[in-house]
One Martini backbone bead per residue (centre of mass of N, CA, C, O) as a GRO file, in nm:
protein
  364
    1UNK     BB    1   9.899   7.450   9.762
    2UNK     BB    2  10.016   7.707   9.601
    3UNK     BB    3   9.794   7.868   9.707
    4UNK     BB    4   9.832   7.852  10.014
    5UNK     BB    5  10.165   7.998   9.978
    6UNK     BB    6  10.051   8.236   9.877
    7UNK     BB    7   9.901   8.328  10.093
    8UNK     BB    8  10.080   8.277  10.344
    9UNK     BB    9  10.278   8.500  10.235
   10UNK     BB   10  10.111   8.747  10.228
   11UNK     BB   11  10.052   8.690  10.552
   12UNK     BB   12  10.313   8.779  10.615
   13UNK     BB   13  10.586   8.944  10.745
   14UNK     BB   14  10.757   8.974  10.500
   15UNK     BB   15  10.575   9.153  10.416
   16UNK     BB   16  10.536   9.474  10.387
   17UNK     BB   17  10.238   9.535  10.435
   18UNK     BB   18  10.190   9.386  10.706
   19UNK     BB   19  10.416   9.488  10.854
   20UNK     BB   20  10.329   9.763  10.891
   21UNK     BB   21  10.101   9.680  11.048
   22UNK     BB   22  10.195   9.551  11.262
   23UNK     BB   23  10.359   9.774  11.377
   24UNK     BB   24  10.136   9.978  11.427
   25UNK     BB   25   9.982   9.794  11.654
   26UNK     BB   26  10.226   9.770  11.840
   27UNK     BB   27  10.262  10.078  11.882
   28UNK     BB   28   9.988  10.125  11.975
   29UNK     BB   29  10.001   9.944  12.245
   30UNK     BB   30  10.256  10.051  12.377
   31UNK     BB   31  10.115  10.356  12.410
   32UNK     BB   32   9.877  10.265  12.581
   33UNK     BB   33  10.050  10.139  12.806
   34UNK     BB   34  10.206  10.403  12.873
   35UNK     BB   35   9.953  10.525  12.967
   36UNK     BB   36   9.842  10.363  13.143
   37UNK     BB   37  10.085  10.464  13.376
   38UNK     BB   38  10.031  10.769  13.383
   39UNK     BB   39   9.794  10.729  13.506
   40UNK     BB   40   9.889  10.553  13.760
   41UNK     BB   41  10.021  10.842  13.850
   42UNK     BB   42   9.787  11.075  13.793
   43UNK     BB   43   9.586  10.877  13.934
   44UNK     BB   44   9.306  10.719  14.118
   45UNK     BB   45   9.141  10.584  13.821
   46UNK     BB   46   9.294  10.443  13.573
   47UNK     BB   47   9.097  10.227  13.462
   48UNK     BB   48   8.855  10.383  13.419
   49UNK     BB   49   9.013  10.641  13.221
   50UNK     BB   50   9.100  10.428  13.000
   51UNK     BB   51   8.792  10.327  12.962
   52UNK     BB   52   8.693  10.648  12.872
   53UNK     BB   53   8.905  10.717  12.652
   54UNK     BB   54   8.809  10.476  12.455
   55UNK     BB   55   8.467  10.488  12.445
   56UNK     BB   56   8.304  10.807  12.483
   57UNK     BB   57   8.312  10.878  12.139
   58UNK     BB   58   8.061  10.659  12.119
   59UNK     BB   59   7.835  10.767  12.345
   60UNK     BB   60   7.796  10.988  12.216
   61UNK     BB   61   7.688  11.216  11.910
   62UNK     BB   62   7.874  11.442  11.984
   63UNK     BB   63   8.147  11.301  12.028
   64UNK     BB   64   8.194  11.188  11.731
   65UNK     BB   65   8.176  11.463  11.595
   66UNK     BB   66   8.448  11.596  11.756
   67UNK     BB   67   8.610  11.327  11.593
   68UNK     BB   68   8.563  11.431  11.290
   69UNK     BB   69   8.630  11.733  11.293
   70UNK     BB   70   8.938  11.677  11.388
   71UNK     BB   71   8.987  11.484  11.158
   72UNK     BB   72   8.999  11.682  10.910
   73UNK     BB   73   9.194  11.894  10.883
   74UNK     BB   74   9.450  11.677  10.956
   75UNK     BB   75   9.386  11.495  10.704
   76UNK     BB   76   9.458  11.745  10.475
   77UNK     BB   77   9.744  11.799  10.568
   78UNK     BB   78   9.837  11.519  10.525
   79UNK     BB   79   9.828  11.483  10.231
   80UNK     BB   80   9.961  11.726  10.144
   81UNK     BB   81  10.243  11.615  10.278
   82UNK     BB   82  10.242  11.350  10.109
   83UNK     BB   83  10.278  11.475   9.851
   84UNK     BB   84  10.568  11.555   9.900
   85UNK     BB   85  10.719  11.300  10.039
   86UNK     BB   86  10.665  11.127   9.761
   87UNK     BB   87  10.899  11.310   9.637
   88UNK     BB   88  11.117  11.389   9.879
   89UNK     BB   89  10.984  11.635  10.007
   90UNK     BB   90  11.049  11.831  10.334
   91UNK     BB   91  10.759  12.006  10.353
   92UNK     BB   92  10.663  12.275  10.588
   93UNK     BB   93  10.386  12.466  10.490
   94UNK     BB   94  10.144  12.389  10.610
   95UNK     BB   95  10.119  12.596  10.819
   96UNK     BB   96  10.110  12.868  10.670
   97UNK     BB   97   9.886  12.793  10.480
   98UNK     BB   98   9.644  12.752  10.711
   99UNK     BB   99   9.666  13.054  10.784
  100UNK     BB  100   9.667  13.258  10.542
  101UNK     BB  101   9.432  13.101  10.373
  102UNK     BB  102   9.239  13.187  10.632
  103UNK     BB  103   9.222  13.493  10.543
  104UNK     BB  104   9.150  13.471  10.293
  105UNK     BB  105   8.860  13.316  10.343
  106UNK     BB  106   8.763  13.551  10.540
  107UNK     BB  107   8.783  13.797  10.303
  108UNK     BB  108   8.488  13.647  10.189
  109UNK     BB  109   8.299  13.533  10.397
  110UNK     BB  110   8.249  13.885  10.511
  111UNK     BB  111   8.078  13.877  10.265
  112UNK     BB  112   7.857  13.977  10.025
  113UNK     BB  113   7.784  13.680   9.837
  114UNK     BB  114   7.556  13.530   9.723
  115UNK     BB  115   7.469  13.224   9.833
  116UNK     BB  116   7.489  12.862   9.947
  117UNK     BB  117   7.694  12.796   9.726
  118UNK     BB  118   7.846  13.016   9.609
  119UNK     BB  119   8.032  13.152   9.855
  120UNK     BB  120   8.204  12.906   9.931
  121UNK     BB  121   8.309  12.848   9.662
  122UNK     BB  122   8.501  13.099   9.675
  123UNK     BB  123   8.621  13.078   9.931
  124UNK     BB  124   8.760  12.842   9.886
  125UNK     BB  125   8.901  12.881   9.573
  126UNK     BB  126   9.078  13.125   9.678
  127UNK     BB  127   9.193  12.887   9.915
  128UNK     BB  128   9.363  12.742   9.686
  129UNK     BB  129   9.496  12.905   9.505
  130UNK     BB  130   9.689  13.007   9.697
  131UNK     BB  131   9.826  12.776   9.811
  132UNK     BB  132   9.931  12.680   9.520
  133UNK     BB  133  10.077  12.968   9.469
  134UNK     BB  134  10.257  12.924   9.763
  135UNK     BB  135  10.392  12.661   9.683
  136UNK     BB  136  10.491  12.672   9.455
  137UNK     BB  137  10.712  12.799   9.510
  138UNK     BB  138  10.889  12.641   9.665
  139UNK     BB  139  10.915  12.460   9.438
  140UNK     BB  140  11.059  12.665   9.255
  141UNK     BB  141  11.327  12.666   9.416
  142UNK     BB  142  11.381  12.417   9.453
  143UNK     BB  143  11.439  12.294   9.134
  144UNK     BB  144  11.596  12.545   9.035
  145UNK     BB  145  11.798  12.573   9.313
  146UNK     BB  146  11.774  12.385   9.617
  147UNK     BB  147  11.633  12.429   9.808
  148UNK     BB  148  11.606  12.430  10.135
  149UNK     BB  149  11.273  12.335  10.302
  150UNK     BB  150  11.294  12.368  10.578
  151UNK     BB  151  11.406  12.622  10.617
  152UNK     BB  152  11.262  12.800  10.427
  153UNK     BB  153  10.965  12.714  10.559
  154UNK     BB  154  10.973  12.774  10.821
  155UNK     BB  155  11.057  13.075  10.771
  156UNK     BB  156  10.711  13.092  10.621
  157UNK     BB  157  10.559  13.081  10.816
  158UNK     BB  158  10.614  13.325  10.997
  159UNK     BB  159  10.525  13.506  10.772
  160UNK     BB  160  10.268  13.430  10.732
  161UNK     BB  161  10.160  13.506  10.993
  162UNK     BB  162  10.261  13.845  10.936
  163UNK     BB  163  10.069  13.892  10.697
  164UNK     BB  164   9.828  13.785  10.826
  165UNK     BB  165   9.818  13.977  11.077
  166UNK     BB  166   9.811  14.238  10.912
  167UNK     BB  167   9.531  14.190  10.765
  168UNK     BB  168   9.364  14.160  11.007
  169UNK     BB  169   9.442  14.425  11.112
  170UNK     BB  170   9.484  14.652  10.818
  171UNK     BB  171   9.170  14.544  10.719
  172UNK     BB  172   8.853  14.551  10.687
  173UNK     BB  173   8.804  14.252  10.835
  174UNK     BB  174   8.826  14.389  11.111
  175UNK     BB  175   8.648  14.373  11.446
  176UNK     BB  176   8.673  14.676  11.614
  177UNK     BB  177   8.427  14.537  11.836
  178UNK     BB  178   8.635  14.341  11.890
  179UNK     BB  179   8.829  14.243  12.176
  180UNK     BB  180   8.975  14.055  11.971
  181UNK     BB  181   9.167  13.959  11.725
  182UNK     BB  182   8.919  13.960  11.467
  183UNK     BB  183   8.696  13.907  11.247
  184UNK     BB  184   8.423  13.927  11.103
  185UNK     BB  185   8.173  13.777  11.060
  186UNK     BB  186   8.022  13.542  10.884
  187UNK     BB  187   7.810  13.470  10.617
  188UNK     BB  188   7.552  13.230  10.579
  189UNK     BB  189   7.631  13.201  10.328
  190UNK     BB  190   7.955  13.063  10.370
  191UNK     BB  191   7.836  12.802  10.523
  192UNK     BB  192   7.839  12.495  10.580
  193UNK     BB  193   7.635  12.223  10.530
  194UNK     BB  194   7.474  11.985  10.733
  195UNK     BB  195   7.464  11.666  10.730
  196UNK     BB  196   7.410  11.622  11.069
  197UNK     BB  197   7.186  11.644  11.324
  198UNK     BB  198   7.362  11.702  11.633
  199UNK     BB  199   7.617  11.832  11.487
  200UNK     BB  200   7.942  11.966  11.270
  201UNK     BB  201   7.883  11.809  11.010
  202UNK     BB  202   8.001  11.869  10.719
  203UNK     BB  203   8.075  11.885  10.356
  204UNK     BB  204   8.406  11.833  10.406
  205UNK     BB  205   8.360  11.525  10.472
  206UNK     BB  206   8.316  11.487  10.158
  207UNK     BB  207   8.528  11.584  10.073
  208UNK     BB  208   8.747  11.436  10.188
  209UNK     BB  209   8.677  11.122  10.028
  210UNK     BB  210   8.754  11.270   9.773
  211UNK     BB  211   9.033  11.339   9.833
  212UNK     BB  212   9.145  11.052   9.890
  213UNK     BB  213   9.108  10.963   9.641
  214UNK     BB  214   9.258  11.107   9.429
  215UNK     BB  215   9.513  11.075   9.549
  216UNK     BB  216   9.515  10.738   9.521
  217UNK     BB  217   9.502  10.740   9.230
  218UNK     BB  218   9.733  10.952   9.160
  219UNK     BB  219   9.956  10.756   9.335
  220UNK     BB  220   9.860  10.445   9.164
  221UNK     BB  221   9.683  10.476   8.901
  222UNK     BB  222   9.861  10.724   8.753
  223UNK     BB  223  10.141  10.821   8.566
  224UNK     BB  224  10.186  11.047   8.775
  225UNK     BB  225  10.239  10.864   8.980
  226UNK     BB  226  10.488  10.743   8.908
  227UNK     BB  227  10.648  11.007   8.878
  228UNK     BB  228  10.642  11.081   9.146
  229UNK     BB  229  10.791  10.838   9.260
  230UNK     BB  230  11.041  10.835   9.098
  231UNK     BB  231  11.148  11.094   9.195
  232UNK     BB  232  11.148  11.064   9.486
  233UNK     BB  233  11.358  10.855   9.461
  234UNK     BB  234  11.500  10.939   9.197
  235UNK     BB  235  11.550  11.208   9.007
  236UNK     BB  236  11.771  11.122   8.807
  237UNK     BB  237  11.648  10.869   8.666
  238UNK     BB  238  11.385  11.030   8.574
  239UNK     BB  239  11.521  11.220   8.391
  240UNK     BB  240  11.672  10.988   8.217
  241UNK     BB  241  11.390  10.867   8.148
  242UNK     BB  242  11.193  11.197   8.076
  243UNK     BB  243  11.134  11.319   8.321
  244UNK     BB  244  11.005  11.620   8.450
  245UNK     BB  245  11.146  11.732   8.735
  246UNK     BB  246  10.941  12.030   8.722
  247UNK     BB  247  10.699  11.941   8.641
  248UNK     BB  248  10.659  11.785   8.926
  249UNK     BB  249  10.697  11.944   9.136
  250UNK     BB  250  10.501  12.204   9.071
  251UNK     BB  251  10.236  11.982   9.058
  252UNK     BB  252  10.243  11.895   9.372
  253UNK     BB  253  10.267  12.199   9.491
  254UNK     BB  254   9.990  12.281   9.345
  255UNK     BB  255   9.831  12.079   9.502
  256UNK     BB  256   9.904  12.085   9.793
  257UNK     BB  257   9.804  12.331   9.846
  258UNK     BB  258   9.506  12.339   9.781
  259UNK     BB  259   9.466  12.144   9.983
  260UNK     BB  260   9.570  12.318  10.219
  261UNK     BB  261   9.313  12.523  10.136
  262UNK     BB  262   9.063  12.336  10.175
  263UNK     BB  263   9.128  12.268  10.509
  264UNK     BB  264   9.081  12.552  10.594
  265UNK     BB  265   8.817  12.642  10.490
  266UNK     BB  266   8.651  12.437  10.586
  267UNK     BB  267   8.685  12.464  10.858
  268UNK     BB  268   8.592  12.770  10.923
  269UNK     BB  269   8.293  12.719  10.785
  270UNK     BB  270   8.234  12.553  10.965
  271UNK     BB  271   8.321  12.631  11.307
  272UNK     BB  272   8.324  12.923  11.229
  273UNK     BB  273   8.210  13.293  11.243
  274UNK     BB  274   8.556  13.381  11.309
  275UNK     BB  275   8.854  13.480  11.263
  276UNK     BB  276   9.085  13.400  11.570
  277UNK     BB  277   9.405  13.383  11.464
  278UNK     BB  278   9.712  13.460  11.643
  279UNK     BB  279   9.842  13.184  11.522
  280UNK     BB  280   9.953  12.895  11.450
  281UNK     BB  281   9.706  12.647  11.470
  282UNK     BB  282   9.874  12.319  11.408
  283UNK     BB  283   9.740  12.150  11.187
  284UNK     BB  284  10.023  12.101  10.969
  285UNK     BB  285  10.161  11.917  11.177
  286UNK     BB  286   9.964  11.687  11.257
  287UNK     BB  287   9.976  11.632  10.917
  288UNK     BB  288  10.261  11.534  10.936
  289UNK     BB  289  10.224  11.314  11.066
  290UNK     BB  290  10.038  11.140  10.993
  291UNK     BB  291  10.218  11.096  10.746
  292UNK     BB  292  10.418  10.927  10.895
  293UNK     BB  293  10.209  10.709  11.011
  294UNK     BB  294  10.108  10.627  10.683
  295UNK     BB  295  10.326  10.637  10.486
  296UNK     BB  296  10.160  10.814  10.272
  297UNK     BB  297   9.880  10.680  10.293
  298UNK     BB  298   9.553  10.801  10.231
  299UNK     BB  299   9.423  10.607  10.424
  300UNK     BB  300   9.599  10.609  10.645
  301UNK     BB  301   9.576  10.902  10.727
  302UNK     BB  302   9.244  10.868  10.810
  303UNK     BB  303   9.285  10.694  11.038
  304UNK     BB  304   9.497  10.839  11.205
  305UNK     BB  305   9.335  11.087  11.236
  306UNK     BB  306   9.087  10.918  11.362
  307UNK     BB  307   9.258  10.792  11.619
  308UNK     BB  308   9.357  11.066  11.727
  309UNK     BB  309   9.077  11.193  11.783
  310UNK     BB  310   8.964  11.039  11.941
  311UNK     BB  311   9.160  11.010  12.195
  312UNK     BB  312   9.136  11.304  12.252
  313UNK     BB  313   8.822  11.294  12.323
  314UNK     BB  314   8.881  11.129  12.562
  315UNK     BB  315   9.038  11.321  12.732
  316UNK     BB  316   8.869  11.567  12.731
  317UNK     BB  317   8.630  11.372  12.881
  318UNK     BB  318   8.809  11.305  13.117
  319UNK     BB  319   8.898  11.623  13.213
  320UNK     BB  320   8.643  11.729  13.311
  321UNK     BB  321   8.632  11.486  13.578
  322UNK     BB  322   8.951  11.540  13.632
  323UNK     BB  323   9.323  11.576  13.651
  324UNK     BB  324   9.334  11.496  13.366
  325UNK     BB  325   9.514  11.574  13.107
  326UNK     BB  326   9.461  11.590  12.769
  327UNK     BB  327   9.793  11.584  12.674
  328UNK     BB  328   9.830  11.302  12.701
  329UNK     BB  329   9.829  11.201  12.412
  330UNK     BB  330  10.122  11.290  12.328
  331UNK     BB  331  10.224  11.054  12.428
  332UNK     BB  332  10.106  10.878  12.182
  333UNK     BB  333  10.169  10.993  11.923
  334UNK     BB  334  10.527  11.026  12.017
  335UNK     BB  335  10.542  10.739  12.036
  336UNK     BB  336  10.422  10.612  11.730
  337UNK     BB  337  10.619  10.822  11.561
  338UNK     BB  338  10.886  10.689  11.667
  339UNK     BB  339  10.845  10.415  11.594
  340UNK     BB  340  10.753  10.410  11.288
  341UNK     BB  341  10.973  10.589  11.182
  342UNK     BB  342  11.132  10.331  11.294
  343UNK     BB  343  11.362  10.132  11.113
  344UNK     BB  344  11.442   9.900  11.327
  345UNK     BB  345  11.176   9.817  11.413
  346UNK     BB  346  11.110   9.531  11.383
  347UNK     BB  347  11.367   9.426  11.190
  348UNK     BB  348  11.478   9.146  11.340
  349UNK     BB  349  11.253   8.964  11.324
  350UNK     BB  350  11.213   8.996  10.995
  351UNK     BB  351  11.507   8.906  10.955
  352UNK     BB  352  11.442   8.603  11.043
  353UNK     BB  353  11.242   8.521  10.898
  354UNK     BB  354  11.320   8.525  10.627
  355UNK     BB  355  11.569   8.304  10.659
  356UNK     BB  356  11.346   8.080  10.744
  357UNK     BB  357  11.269   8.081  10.448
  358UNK     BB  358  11.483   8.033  10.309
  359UNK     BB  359  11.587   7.797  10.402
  360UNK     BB  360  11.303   7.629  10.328
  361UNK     BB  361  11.340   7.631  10.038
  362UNK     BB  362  11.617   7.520  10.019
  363UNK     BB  363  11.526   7.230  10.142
  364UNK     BB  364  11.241   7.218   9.961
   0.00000   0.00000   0.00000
């Protein structure tokens, strides 16, 4: 009997982990509802179109493909940025990380340097190397001065913008007999190796489940794991505990831009020929979602990063053959985001059942 009420327990909403499941779930669907909707104002066929949405990506193995594709960059920025949120700061520098440090990984890509083993693995540790060494910094304003890491960061994409694209201008790496500002072909000894074939994944995708076990190793079964989320919640306590909360700062910083630098060098090996980013690419923000929808759980990121990519290829599926734009999925994201984010969503549901449960302790 008190087996079954420990069960019955764990499997309760009023359970932490439990509660945040359903609410994913409710919040998931209230947005494809909500999708649903959007379709039939703008379509002729939105029943149709909306379960081309959701099936088309399982229906053709090219179509899976671009929905791991999609998914790969956008889950390491994820992460990159889960532990940054798990420190309790709110660093936003994953997105000019991603530009700068693709950068610099074109410009290792683009020589001839060993084999199809040493020449990616220089390209790739180039960029981890740099990523982690210019979030150092961030971190080391953040502990030492208390800079403001939003705004600092915000500021820093937009340099990084400037500097990355200085130097695809104004250095050896650009090819000046292409129409448009991009770097020189890459060497076909920097690619990537092909895992599946008949896509486009390599083993970025290897990289990727290999990342997600180190974080969630490093932040639940680990003592810098826990010295990281003790300082997250109150670094007062952190610092009179014992731990160097300077020493987590760095630490963390220079973890997560490495990991921002795997993210990018890995895209870039894997689907590009040559760089020709003129703008910040956009997946350090959307890995700043995942990890907002996963509540910075490396497990939980891995999934929204494929919940979204896979809705997005069928949108994108939808948009080929039809007036409906890929855009919509954008729909889907905005409103997740939302509902998850906010404290208060069912959280009234939640203290009723809590209230009806200590009742019935106390009764019986």
């Amino acid at each position: 009997m008190d087996k079954l009420k420990s069960i019955k327990g764990r499997l309760s909403i009023t359970n932490e982990f439990v509660f945040k499941i359903v609410k994913i779930v409710i919040s998931t669907l209230i947005a494809l509802v909500i999708t649903f909707v959007v379709l039939a104002l703008v379509s002729d066929r939105p029943l149709e179109n909306f379960i081309i949405i959701l099936t088309s990506p399982v229906k053709k193995l090219r179509y899976f493909g671009n929905t791991i594709e999609m998914m790969i960059p956008v889950a390491f920025a994820g992460l990159s940025a889960a532990l940054l949120f798990k420190m309790g700061v709110f660093n936003l520098f994953v997105e000019g990380l991603y530009y700068i440090c693709g950068v610099a990984c074109a410009a290792a890509a683009v020589q001839q340097i060993g084999n199809g083993f040493v020449h990616p693995l220089l390209c790739i540790l180039i960029s981890c190397l740099l990523g982690s060494f210019l979030m150092g910094i961030t971190g080391f304003l953040k502990a030492r001065y208390n800079t403001n890491e939003v705004v600092s960061t915000l500021m820093l994409n937009n340099i990084m913008l400037g500097v990355g694209l200085f130097f695809l201008k104004r250095t050896g790496i650009r090819d000046e007999g292409f129409a448009a500002v991009a770097s020189k072909v890459f060497s076909d000894s920097a690619k990537l190796d092909i895992l599946f074939p008949g896509t486009r994944i390599t083993v970025s995708f290897l990289l990727l489940i290999l990342t997600v076990v180190f974080v969630y190793v490093l932040i639940y079964k680990t003592r810098l794991g826990y010295s990281i989320r003790i300082t997250g919640i109150n670094s007062r306590f952190a610092h009179y505990s014992g731990i160097s909360v300077f020493a987590m700062y760095m630490m963390v910083h220079a973890i997560a831009g490495a990991i921002a630098g795997l993210g990018t060098s890995t895209e870039l090996l894997s689907l590009y020929d040559r760089f020709q980013w003129t703008d910040l690419p956009g997946l350090g923000w959307d890995g700043i979602l995942m990890a907002t929808l996963a509540d910075n759980h490396p497990v939980g990121i891995l999934i929204a990063s494929f919940g979204i990519a896979y809705l997005k290829k069928g949108a994108e599926v939808v948009s080929l053959t039809t007036n409906v734009p890929v855009e919509i999925i954008s729909i889907v994201q905005a409103i997740l985001v939302l509902l998850v984010s906010s404290q208060r969503f069912l959280v009234r549901f939640r203290e009723r059942k809590l209230l009806k449960e200590g009742m019935k302790d106390e009764l019986g």
